[in-house]
Backbone as CSV, one residue per row, in Angstrom:
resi,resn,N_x,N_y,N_z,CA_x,CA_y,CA_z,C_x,C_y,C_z
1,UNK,0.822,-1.191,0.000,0.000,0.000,0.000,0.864,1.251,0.000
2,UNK,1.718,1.104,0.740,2.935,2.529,1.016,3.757,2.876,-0.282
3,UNK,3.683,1.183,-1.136,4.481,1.976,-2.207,3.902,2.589,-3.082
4,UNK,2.808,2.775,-3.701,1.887,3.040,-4.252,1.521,4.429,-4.141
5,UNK,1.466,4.587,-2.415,1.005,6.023,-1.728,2.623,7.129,-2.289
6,UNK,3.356,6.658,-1.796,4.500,7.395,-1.990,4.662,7.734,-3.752
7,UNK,4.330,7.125,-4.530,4.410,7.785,-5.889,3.400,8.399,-6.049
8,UNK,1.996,8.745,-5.113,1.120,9.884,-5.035,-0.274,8.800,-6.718
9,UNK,-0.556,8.047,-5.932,-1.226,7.086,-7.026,-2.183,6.707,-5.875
10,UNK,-3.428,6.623,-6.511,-4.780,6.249,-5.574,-4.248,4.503,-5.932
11,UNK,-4.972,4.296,-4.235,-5.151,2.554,-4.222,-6.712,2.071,-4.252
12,UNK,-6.148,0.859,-4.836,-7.806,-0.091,-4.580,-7.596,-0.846,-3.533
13,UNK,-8.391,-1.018,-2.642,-8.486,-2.007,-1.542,-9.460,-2.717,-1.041
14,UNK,-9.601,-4.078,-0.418,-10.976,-4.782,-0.481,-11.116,-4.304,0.591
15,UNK,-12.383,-4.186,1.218,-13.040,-4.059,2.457,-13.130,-4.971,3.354
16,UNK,-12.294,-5.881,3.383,-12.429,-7.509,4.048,-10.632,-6.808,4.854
17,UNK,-9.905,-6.436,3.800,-8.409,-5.866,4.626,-8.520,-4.904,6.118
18,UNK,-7.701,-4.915,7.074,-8.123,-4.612,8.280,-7.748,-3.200,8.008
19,UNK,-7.121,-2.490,6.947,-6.824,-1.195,7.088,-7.798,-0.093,6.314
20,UNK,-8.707,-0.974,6.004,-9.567,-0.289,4.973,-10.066,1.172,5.577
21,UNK,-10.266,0.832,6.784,-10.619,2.596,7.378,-9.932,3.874,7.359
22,UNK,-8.298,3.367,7.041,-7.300,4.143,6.960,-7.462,5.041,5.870
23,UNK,-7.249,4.487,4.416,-7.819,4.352,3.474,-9.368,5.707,3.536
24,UNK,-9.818,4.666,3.562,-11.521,5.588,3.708,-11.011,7.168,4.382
25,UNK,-10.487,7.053,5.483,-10.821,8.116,6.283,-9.549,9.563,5.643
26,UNK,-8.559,8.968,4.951,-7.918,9.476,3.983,-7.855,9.930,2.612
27,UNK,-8.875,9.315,2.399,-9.861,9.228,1.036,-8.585,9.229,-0.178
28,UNK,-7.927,8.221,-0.098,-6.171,7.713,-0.683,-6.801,7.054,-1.535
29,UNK,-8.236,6.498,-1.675,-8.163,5.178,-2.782,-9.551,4.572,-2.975
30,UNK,-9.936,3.902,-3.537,-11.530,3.325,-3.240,-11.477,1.891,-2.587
31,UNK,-12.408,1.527,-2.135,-12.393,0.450,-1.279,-13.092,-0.332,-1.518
32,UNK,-13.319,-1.562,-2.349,-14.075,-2.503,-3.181,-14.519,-3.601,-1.908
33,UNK,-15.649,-4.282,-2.672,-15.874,-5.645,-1.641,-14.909,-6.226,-2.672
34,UNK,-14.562,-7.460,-1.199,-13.996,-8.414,-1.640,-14.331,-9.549,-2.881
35,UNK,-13.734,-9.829,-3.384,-14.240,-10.966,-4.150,-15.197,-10.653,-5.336
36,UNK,-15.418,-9.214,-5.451,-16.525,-8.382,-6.392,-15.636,-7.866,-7.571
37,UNK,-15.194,-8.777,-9.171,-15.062,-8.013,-9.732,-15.706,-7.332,-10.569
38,UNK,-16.449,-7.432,-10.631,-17.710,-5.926,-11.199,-17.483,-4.774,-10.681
39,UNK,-17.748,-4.841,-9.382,-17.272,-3.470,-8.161,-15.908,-3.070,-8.725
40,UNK,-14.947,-4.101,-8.550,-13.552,-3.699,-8.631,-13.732,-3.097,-10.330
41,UNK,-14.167,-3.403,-11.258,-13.399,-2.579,-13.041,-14.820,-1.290,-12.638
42,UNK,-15.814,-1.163,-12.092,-16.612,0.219,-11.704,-15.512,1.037,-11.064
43,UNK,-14.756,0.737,-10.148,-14.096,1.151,-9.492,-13.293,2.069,-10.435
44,UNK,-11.982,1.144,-10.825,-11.055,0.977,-11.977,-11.972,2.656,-13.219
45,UNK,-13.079,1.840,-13.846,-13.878,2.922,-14.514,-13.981,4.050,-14.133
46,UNK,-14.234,4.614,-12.781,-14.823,5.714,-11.854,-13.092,6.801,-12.043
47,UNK,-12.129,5.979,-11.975,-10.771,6.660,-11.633,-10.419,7.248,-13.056
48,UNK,-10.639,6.254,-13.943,-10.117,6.039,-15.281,-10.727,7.555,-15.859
49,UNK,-12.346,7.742,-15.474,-12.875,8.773,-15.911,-12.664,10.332,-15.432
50,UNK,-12.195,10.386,-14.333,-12.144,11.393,-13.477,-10.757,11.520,-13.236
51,UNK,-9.645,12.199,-13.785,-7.857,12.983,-13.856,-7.778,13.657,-12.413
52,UNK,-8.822,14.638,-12.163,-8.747,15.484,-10.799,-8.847,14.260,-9.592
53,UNK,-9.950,13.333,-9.572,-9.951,12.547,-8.240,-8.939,11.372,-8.656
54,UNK,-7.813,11.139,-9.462,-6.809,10.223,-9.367,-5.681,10.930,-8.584
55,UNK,-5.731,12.146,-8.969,-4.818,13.183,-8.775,-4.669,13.947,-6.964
56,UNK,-6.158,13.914,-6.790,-6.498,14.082,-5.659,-6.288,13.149,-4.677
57,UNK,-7.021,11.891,-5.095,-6.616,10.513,-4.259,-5.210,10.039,-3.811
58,UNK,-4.077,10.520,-5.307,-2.649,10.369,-4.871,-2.234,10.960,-3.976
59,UNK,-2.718,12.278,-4.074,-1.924,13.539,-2.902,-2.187,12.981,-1.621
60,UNK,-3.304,12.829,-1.555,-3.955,12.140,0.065,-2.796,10.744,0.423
61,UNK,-2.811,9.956,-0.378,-2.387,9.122,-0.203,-0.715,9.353,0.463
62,UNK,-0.381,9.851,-0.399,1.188,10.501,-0.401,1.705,11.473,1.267
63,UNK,0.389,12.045,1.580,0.536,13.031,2.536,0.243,11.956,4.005
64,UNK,-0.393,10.623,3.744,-0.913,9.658,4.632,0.616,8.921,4.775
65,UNK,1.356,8.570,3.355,2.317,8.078,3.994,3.819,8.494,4.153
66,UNK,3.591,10.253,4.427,5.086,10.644,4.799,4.345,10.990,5.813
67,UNK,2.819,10.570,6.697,2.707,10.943,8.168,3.169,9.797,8.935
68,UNK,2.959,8.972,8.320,3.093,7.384,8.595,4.142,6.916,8.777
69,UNK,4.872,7.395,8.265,6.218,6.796,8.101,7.160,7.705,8.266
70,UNK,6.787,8.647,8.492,8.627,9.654,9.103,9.305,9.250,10.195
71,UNK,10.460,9.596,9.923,11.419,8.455,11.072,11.100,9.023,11.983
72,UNK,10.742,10.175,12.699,10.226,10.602,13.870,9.104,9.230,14.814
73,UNK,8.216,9.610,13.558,6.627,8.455,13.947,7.218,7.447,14.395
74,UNK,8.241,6.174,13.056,8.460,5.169,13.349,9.798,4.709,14.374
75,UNK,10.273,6.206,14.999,10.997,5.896,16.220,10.280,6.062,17.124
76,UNK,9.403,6.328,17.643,8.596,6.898,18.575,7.587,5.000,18.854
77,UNK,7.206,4.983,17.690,6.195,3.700,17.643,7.518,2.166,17.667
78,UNK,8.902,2.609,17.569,9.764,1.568,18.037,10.942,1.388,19.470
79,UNK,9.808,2.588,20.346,10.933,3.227,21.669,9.647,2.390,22.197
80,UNK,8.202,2.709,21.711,7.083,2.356,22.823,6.848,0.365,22.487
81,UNK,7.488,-0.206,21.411,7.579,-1.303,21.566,8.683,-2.323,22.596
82,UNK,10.071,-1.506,22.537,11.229,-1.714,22.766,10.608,-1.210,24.880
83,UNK,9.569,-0.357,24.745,9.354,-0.257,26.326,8.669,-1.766,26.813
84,UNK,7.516,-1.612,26.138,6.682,-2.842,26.581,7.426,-4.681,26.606
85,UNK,8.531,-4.798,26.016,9.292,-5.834,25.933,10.338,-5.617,26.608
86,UNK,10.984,-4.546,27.119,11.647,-4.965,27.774,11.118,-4.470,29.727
87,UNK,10.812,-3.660,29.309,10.204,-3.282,31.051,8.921,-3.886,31.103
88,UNK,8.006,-4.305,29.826,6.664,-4.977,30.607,6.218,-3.846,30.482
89,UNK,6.203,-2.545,29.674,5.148,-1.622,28.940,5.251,-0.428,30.602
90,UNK,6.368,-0.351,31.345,6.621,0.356,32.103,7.661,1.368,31.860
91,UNK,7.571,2.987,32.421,7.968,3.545,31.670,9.915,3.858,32.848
């Protein structure tokens, strides 16, 4: 999903994936049922037709994963793992 986001490109994702809210609430991509490909080439169609919401969807996406992933975030989210394993999530 991150690589995708980082070249600023909307994703498709099934709704059965546990991150689908991420997604949604970022509005990075459309979010298909699973196992639906009808849904999925509507989907595909909907993007294909519309330059501004591919364009739009990338930026989101892109801005979701340099929040996500700046070494700040992912030191911060690997000090509070490195707590809980070694002290037992004590600070």
């Amino acid at each position: 999903m991150t690589g995708v986001q980082t070249c600023a490109l909307p994703i498709f994702i099934s709704d059965t994936v546990g991150i689908f809210q991420e997604v949604e609430q970022s509005k990075a991509g459309l979010i298909v049922p699973g196992n639906d490909a009808i849904k999925l080439s509507e989907a595909i169609i909907k993007l294909l037709d519309n330059e501004k919401l591919i364009k739009q969807m990338g930026e989101n996406g892109r801005a979701l994963s340099r929040k996500e992933f700046e070494f700040s975030e992912i030191a911060d989210k690997m000090i509070k793992v490195f707590k809980i394993v070694l002290f037992d999530g004590k600070k």
